[in-house]
XYZ file of C-alpha atoms in Angstrom:
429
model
C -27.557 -5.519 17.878
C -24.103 -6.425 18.802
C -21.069 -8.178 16.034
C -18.677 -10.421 17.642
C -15.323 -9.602 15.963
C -16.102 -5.997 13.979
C -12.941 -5.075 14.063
C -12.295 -8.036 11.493
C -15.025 -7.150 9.453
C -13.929 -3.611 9.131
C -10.233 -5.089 7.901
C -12.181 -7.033 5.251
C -13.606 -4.174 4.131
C -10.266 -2.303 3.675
C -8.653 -5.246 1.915
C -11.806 -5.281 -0.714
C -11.472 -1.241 -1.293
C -7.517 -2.306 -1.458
C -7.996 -4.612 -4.112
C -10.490 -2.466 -6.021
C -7.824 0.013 -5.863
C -4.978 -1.977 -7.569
C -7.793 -3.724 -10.270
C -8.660 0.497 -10.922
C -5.041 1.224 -11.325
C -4.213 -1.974 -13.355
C -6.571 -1.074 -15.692
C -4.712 1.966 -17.443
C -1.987 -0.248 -18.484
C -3.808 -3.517 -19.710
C -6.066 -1.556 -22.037
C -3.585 1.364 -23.131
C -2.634 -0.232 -26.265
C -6.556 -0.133 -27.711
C -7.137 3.125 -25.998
C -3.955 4.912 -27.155
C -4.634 3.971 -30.410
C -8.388 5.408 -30.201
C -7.075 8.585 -28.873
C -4.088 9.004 -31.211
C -1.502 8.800 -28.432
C 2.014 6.783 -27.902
C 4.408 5.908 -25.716
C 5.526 8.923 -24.944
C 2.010 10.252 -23.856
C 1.541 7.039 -21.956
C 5.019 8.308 -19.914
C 4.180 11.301 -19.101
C 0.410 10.336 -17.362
C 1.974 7.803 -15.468
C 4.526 10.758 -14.047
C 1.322 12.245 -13.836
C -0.496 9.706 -11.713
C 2.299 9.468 -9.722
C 2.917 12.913 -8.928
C -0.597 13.273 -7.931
C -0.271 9.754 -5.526
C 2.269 11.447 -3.628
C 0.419 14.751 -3.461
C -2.454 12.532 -2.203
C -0.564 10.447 0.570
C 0.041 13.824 2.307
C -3.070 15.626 1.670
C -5.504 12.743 2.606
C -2.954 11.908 5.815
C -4.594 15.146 6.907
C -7.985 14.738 5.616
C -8.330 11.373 7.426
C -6.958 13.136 10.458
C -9.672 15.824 10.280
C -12.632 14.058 9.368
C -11.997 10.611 10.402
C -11.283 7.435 8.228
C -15.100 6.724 8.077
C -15.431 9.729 5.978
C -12.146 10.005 4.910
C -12.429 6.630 2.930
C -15.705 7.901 1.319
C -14.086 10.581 -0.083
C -10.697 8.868 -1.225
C -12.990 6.060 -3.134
C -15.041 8.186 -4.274
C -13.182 10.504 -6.040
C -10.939 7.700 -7.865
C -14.099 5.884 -9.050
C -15.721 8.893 -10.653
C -12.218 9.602 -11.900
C -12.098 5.722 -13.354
C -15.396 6.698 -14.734
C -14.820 9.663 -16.535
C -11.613 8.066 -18.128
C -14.150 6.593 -20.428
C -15.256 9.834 -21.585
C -11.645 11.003 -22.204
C -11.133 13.046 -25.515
C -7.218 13.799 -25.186
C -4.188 13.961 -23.607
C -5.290 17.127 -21.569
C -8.645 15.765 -20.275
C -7.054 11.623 -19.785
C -3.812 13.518 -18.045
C -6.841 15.243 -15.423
C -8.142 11.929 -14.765
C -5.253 10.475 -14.024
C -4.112 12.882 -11.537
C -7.483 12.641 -9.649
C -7.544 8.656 -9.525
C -3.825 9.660 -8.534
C -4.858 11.368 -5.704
C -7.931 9.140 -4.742
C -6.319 6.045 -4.614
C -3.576 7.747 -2.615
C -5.871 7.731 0.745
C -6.114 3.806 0.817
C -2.981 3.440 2.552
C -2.606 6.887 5.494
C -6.380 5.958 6.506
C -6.110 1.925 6.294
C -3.043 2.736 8.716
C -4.622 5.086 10.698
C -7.899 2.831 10.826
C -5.666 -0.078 11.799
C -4.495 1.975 15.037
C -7.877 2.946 15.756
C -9.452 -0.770 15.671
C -6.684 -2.801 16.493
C -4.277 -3.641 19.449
C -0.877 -3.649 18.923
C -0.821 -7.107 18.698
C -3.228 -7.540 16.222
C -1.876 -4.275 14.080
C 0.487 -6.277 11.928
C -1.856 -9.554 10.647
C -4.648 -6.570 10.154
C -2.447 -4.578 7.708
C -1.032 -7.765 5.970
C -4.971 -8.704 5.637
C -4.877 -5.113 3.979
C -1.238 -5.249 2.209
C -2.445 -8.229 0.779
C -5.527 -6.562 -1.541
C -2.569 -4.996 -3.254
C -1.282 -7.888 -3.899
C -4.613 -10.141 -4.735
C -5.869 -7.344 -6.536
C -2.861 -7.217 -9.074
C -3.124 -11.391 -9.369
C -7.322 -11.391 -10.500
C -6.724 -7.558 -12.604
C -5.352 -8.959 -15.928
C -8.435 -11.648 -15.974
C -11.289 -9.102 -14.950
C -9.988 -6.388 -17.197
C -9.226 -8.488 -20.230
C -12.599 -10.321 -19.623
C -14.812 -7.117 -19.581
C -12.902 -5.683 -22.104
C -13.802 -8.383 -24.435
C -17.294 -8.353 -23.555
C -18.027 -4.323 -23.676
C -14.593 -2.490 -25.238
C -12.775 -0.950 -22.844
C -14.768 2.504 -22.216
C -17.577 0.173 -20.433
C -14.642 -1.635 -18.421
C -13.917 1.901 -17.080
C -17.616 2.414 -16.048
C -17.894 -0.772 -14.623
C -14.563 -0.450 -12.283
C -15.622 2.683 -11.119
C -19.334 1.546 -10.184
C -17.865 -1.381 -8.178
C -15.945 1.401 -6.494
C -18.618 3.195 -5.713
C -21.215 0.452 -4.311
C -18.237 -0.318 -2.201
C -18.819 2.592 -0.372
C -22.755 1.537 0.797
C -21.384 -1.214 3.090
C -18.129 0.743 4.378
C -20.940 3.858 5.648
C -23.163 0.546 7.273
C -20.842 -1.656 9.280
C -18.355 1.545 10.164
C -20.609 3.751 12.018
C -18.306 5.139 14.254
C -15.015 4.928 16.183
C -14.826 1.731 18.690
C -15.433 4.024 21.418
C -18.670 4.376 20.657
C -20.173 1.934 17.992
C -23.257 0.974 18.836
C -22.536 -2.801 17.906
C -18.867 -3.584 19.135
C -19.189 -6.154 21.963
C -17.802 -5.011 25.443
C -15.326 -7.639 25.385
C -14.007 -6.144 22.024
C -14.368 -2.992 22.958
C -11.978 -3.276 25.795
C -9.526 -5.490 23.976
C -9.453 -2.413 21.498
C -9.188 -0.010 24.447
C -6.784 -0.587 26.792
C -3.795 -0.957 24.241
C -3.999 2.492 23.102
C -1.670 5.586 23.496
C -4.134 7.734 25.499
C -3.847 11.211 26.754
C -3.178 12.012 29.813
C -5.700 12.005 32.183
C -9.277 13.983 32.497
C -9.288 17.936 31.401
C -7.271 17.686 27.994
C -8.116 16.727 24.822
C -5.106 15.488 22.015
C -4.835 17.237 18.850
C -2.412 16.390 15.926
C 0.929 16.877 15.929
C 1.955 19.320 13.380
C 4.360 18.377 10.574
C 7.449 20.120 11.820
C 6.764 18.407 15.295
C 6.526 15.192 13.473
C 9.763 15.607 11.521
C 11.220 17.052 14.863
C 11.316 13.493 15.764
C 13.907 10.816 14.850
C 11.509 7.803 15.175
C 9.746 9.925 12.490
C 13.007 10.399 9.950
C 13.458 6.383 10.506
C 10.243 5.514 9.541
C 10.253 8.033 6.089
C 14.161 7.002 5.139
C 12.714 3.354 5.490
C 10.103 3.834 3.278
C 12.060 5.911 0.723
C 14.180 3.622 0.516
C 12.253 0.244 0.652
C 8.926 1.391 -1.538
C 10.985 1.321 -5.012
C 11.086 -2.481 -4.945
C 7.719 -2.966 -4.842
C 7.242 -0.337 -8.540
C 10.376 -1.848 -9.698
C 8.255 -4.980 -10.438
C 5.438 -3.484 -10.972
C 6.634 -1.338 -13.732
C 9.788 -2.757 -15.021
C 8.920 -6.743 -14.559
C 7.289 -6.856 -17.961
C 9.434 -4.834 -19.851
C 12.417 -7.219 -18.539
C 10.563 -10.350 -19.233
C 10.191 -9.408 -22.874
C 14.022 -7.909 -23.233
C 15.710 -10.738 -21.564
C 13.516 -13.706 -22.333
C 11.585 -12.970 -25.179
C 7.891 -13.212 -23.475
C 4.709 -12.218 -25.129
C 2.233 -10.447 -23.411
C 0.331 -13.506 -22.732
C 2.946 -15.449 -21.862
C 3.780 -12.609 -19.320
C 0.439 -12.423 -18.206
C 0.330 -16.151 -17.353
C 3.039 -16.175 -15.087
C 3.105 -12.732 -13.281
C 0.507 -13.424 -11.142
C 2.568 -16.590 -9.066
C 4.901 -13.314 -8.105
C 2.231 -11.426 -6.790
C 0.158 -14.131 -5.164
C 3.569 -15.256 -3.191
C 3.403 -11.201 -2.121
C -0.071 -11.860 -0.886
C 1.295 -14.854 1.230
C 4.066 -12.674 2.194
C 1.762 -10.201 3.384
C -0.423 -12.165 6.191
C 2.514 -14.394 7.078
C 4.837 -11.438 8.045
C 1.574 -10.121 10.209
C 0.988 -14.109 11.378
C 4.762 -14.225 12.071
C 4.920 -10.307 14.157
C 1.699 -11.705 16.738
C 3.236 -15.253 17.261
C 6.686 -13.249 18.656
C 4.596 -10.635 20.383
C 3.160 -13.467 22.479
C 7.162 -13.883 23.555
C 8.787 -10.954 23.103
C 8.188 -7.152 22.887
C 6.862 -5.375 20.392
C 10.065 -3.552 19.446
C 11.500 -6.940 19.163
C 8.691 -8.037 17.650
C 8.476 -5.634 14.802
C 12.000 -5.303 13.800
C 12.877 -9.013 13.823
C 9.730 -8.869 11.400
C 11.146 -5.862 9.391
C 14.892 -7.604 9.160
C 13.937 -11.120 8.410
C 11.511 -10.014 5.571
C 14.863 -7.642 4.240
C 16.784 -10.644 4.401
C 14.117 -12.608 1.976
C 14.236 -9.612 -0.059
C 17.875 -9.460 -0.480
C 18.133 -13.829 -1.144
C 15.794 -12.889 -4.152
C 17.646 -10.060 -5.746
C 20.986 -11.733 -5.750
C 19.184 -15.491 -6.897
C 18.406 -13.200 -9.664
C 22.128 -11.965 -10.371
C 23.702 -15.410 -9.824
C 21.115 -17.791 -11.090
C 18.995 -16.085 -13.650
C 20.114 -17.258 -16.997
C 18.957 -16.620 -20.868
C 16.561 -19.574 -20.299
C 15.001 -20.210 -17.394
C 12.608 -17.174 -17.130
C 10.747 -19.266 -14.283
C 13.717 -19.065 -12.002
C 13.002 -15.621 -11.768
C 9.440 -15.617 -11.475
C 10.144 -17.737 -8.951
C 13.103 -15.438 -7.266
C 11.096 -12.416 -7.737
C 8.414 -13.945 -5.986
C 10.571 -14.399 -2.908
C 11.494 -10.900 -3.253
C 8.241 -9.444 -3.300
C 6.886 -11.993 -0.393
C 10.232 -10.899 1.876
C 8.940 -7.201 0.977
C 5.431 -7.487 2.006
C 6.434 -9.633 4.773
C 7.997 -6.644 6.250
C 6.215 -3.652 4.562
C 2.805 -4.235 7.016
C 5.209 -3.929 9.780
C 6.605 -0.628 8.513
C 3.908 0.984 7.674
C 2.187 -0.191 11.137
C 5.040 1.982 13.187
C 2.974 5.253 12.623
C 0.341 3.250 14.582
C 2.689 1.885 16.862
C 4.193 4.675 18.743
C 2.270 8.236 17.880
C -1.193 8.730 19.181
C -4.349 8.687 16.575
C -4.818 11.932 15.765
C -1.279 12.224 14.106
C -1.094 8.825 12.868
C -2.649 9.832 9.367
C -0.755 12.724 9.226
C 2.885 10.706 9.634
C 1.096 7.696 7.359
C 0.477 10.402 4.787
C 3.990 11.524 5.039
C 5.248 8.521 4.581
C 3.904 7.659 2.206
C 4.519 10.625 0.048
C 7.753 9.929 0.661
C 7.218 6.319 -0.833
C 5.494 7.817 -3.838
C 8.052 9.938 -4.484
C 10.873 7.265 -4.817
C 9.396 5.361 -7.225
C 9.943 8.205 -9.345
C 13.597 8.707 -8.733
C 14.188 5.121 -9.609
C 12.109 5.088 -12.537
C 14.453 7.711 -14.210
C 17.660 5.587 -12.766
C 16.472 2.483 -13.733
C 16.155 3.561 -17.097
C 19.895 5.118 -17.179
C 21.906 2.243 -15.975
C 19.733 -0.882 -17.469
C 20.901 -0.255 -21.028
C 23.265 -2.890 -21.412
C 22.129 -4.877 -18.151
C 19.962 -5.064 -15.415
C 22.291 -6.151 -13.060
C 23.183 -2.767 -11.675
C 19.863 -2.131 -10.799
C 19.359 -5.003 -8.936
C 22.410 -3.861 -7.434
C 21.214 -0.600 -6.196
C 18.017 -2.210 -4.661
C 20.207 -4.320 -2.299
C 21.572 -1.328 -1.440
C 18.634 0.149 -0.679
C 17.464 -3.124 1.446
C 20.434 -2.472 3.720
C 19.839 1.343 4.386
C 15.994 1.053 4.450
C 16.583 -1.234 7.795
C 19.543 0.877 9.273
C 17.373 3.556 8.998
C 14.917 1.666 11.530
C 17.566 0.098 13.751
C 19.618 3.198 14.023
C 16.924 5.883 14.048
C 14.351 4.288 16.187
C 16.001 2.703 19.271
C 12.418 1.388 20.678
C 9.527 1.088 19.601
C 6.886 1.853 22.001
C 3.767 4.128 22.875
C 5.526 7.219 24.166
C 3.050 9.649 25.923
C 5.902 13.006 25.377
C 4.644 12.503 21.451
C 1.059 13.886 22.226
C 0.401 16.777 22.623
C -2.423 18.397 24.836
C -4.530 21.114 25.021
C -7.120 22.483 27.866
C -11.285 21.770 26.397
């Protein structure tokens, strides 16, 4: 049995886990304010797990950037959804802060392997011209998956409390998992049902080892970080990956200080951000394979990367300049552009791992980068809430800011990209 196009199917597959992934995480927030109140806990608890959740994400990018390198992303995404749908699971049976804090960490550190293997799966069943539309099919469950969360969760919560909704997230999680181990039987090379045709488009745009009598291994992390390409593509990250958990976590809270918004009324017109990011996603991967049919793939990319910044940075000063006591739709509207110029450019980013290191260290620098995107989200979360007491002007501020070095870092640190055989390393079988 042969399946024309598997490589597409496998994408698919991704994008689903990917929007399980965001509905999983989603959940926490929606139904903290009945299951606080069950389990005696406040604000303050609420805090400190999402530190906690976050701490363990960027624990998690690193550690399953290795896993996946190690075992493969066949078995490497069994594992990662696994582990945060028995975690989603268990959060039903959660008696405290100490237990609910445990869960958290471990959907933490589940959820963290979506994005090093979805990378490192897009390098493996992709050709570079295909890499970017595949991970904005993939970037773009994040975004789907936060537009459909607020109805699913506040649906099953009204129909079985929200311990069930737990259960039932994590058993969709799980049954994910039966199709994933059916169509994804092996590596391109030797799947018993990719066509010939695919299998050669797949094959000969690869960064291969030299030639007979070696076999690749991974690069190890001080190799990696020996690199500049490597330093552009973390600084990138560290800098661009705030924006995306400044809305994420802050958009609410700014929709009720500034414009008065109920949760309802917040809830009802979130979701046009996020589905513009979804758009954002495929059309910055549409946009990257249209150029690479023209141009080279280091043009390609970064013309991808900078024109997405530039989106990013018309929406953040729209908000400064036009955003008034009023017209809360302007900057739904404005943060939409924002968050489409951000994914436009984010599947690009996150493709460069892909892009110019060879597969067995591609999870390893995915997983470091995104670590490294875990772990600014942090630092701004603690800024954030220093300079927006009067204002959140100067935090809009800073993000431009943060635009601007997040693409120097690219332009300045990696002067091409391309395949370059002196990454990988080789050793004698």
């Amino acid at each position: 049995m042969k399946i024309k196009g598997l490589r597409w199917w496998i994408i698919v597959l991704i994008f689903i886990a990917t929007v399980i992934n965001y509905i999983d995480r989603t959940a926490f927030a929606l139904l903290w304010p009945e299951m606080g109140k069950d389990l005696g806990m406040d604000k303050a608890d609420y805090a400190f797990m999402f530190n906690i959740f976050l701490a363990a994400y960027a624990i998690g990018k690193f550690a399953s950037g290795k896993l996946y390198d190690q075992i493969g992303t066949r078995l490497g995404f069994t594992v990662s959804i696994i582990i945060w749908s028995v975690a989603s699971v268990l959060h039903a049976f959660a008696g405290g802060i100490v237990s609910l804090s445990i869960f958290r960490g471990a959907l933490g550190l589940g959820e963290a392997g979506n994005w090093p293997g979805a990378v490192k799966s897009n390098g493996e069943w992709f050709p570079v011209k295909e890499r970017a539309i595949a991970q904005g099919i993939f970037n773009a469950g994040a975004s789907i998956g936060n537009v459909i969360a607020p109805f699913i969760i506040v649906f099953l919560y009204a129909q079985f409390g929200w311990k069930t909704t737990y259960i039932i997230l994590g058993a969709v999680g799980l049954l994910w998992v039966i199709p994933w181990l059916f169509l994804n039987k092996s590596t391109p090379e030797k799947h018993p049902w990719v066509t010939d045709e695919e299998r050669k488009l797949i094959l000969t745009d690869r960064i291969e080892e030299e030639d007979t009598g070696v076999k690749r291994k991974s690069l190890s992390v001080g190799a990696i970080l020996s690199y500049k390409e490597s330093w552009g593509i973390l600084l990138c990250r560290f800098f661009i990956e705030p924006i995306w958990w400044f809305f994420a976590a802050w958009m609410p809270i700014y929709l009720n200080n500034k414009f008065g918004l109920s949760i309802e009324q917040i809830a009802n017109t979130m979701w046009i951000t996020y589905l513009m990011a979804a758009v954002g996603s495929i059309a910055g991967g549409m946009v990257c394979g249209e150029l690479m049919k023209k141009y080279s793939v280091d043009i390609s990319r970064k013309a991808t990367i900078v024109f997405g910044a530039i989106l990013i940075l018309m929406g953040f000063v729209g908000i400064i300049i036009l955003v008034k006591q009023d017209n809360f739709m302007t900057f739904i509207y404005l943060a939409g552009l924002a968050l489409f110029g951000f994914q436009f450019a984010i599947g690009n980013i996150q493709t460069l791992s892909s892009d110019m290191f060879s597969g067995p260290s591609v999870g390893t620098l995915a997983g470091m980068a995104g670590t490294v995107a875990a772990v600014s989200p942090m630092i701004m979360n603690w800024f954030v809430g220093k300079i927006t007491t009067n204002s959140y002007t100067p935090a809009f501020i800073a993000i431009c800011i943060a635009v601007v070095l997040g693409v120097l870092a690219i332009l300045v640190l990696i002067k091409k990209v391309e395949p370059v055989k002196k990454y990988i390393p080789n050793i004698k079988k």
